[in-house]
Coordinates of C-alpha atoms in Angstrom, one line a residue:
X24 CA 18.2 1.5 -9.1
X25 CA 20.5 0.8 -6.2
X26 CA 19.6 -0.3 -2.4
X27 CA 19.8 3.3 -0.9
X28 CA 17.2 4.7 -3.8
X29 CA 14.8 2.1 -2.6
X30 CA 11.8 3.7 -0.6
X31 CA 10.2 -0.2 0.4
X32 CA 12.1 -3.0 1.5
X33 CA 11.1 -6.5 0.1
X34 CA 9.3 -8.7 3.4
X35 CA 12.1 -10.6 5.5
X36 CA 8.8 -13.6 5.2
X37 CA 6.1 -13.9 2.7
X38 CA 5.5 -11.2 -0.4
X39 CA 5.1 -7.5 -0.3
X40 CA 7.1 -4.4 0.7
X41 CA 7.8 -2.1 3.9
X42 CA 8.5 1.6 4.0
X43 CA 12.0 1.7 4.3
X44 CA 12.8 5.6 3.8
X45 CA 11.2 8.3 4.7
X46 CA 9.5 8.7 1.1
X47 CA 8.3 5.5 1.6
X48 CA 6.3 6.3 4.9
X49 CA 5.0 10.0 3.5
X50 CA 3.6 7.3 0.6
X51 CA 1.6 5.1 2.6
X52 CA 0.9 8.1 5.1
X53 CA -0.6 9.6 2.6
X54 CA -2.3 6.3 1.8
X55 CA -4.0 5.9 4.9
X56 CA -4.9 9.5 4.9
X57 CA -6.5 9.2 2.0
X58 CA -8.7 6.3 2.6
X59 CA -9.4 7.4 6.4
X60 CA -11.0 10.7 4.4
X61 CA -12.7 9.5 2.2
X62 CA -14.4 6.7 4.5
X63 CA -15.4 9.6 6.0
X64 CA -16.6 11.8 3.7
X65 CA -18.4 8.8 1.3
X66 CA -20.1 7.8 5.1
X67 CA -21.3 11.7 6.1
X68 CA -23.5 11.4 2.5
X69 CA -24.8 7.5 2.4
X70 CA -28.0 6.0 4.0
X71 CA -27.0 2.2 4.5
X72 CA -24.5 0.6 4.9
X73 CA -24.8 -0.9 1.8
X74 CA -24.8 2.2 0.3
X75 CA -21.1 3.4 1.8
X76 CA -19.7 0.3 0.5
X77 CA -20.2 0.5 -3.0
X78 CA -19.4 4.2 -3.4
X79 CA -16.0 3.4 -0.6
X80 CA -14.5 0.0 -2.1
X81 CA -13.9 1.0 -6.2
X82 CA -11.9 4.0 -4.5
X83 CA -10.3 1.6 -2.2
X84 CA -9.3 -0.6 -5.3
X85 CA -8.1 2.4 -7.2
X86 CA -6.0 3.9 -4.3
X87 CA -3.5 0.2 -3.5
X88 CA -3.3 -0.5 -7.3
X89 CA -1.9 2.9 -6.8
X90 CA 0.3 2.1 -3.6
X91 CA 1.1 -1.5 -4.6
X92 CA 2.2 0.0 -8.6
X93 CA 4.5 2.8 -6.6
X94 CA 6.1 -0.2 -4.0
X95 CA 6.8 -2.2 -7.2
X96 CA 8.6 1.0 -9.0
X97 CA 10.4 2.2 -6.3
X98 CA 10.8 -0.4 -4.4
X99 CA 13.2 -4.0 -4.5
X100 CA 12.1 -6.7 -7.0
X101 CA 8.9 -8.5 -5.3
X102 CA 9.1 -12.4 -4.6
X103 CA 8.0 -15.0 -2.0
X104 CA 10.6 -14.7 0.9
X105 CA 11.2 -17.0 3.4
X106 CA 13.4 -15.4 6.3
X107 CA 17.2 -16.2 6.9
X108 CA 18.8 -18.9 4.1
X109 CA 21.4 -21.1 5.5

């Protein structure tokens, strides 16, 4: 995949990605919107904190796995980076 087609670029330090195109920012924004709206929806129907967490954590894991998969498919190859190597 060419560099211009990447939605996510590798971080300079550590492991992970950051959005580098409009599509990447839209995916990340959709992820945040889905997380916040699902939390509000689940919290409004639950009766306790533990009830909220029991219902929210599996959905968060699913959405996070989908986000990581999109980053993996549409981003640079993941690796541990130590910054600019001399």
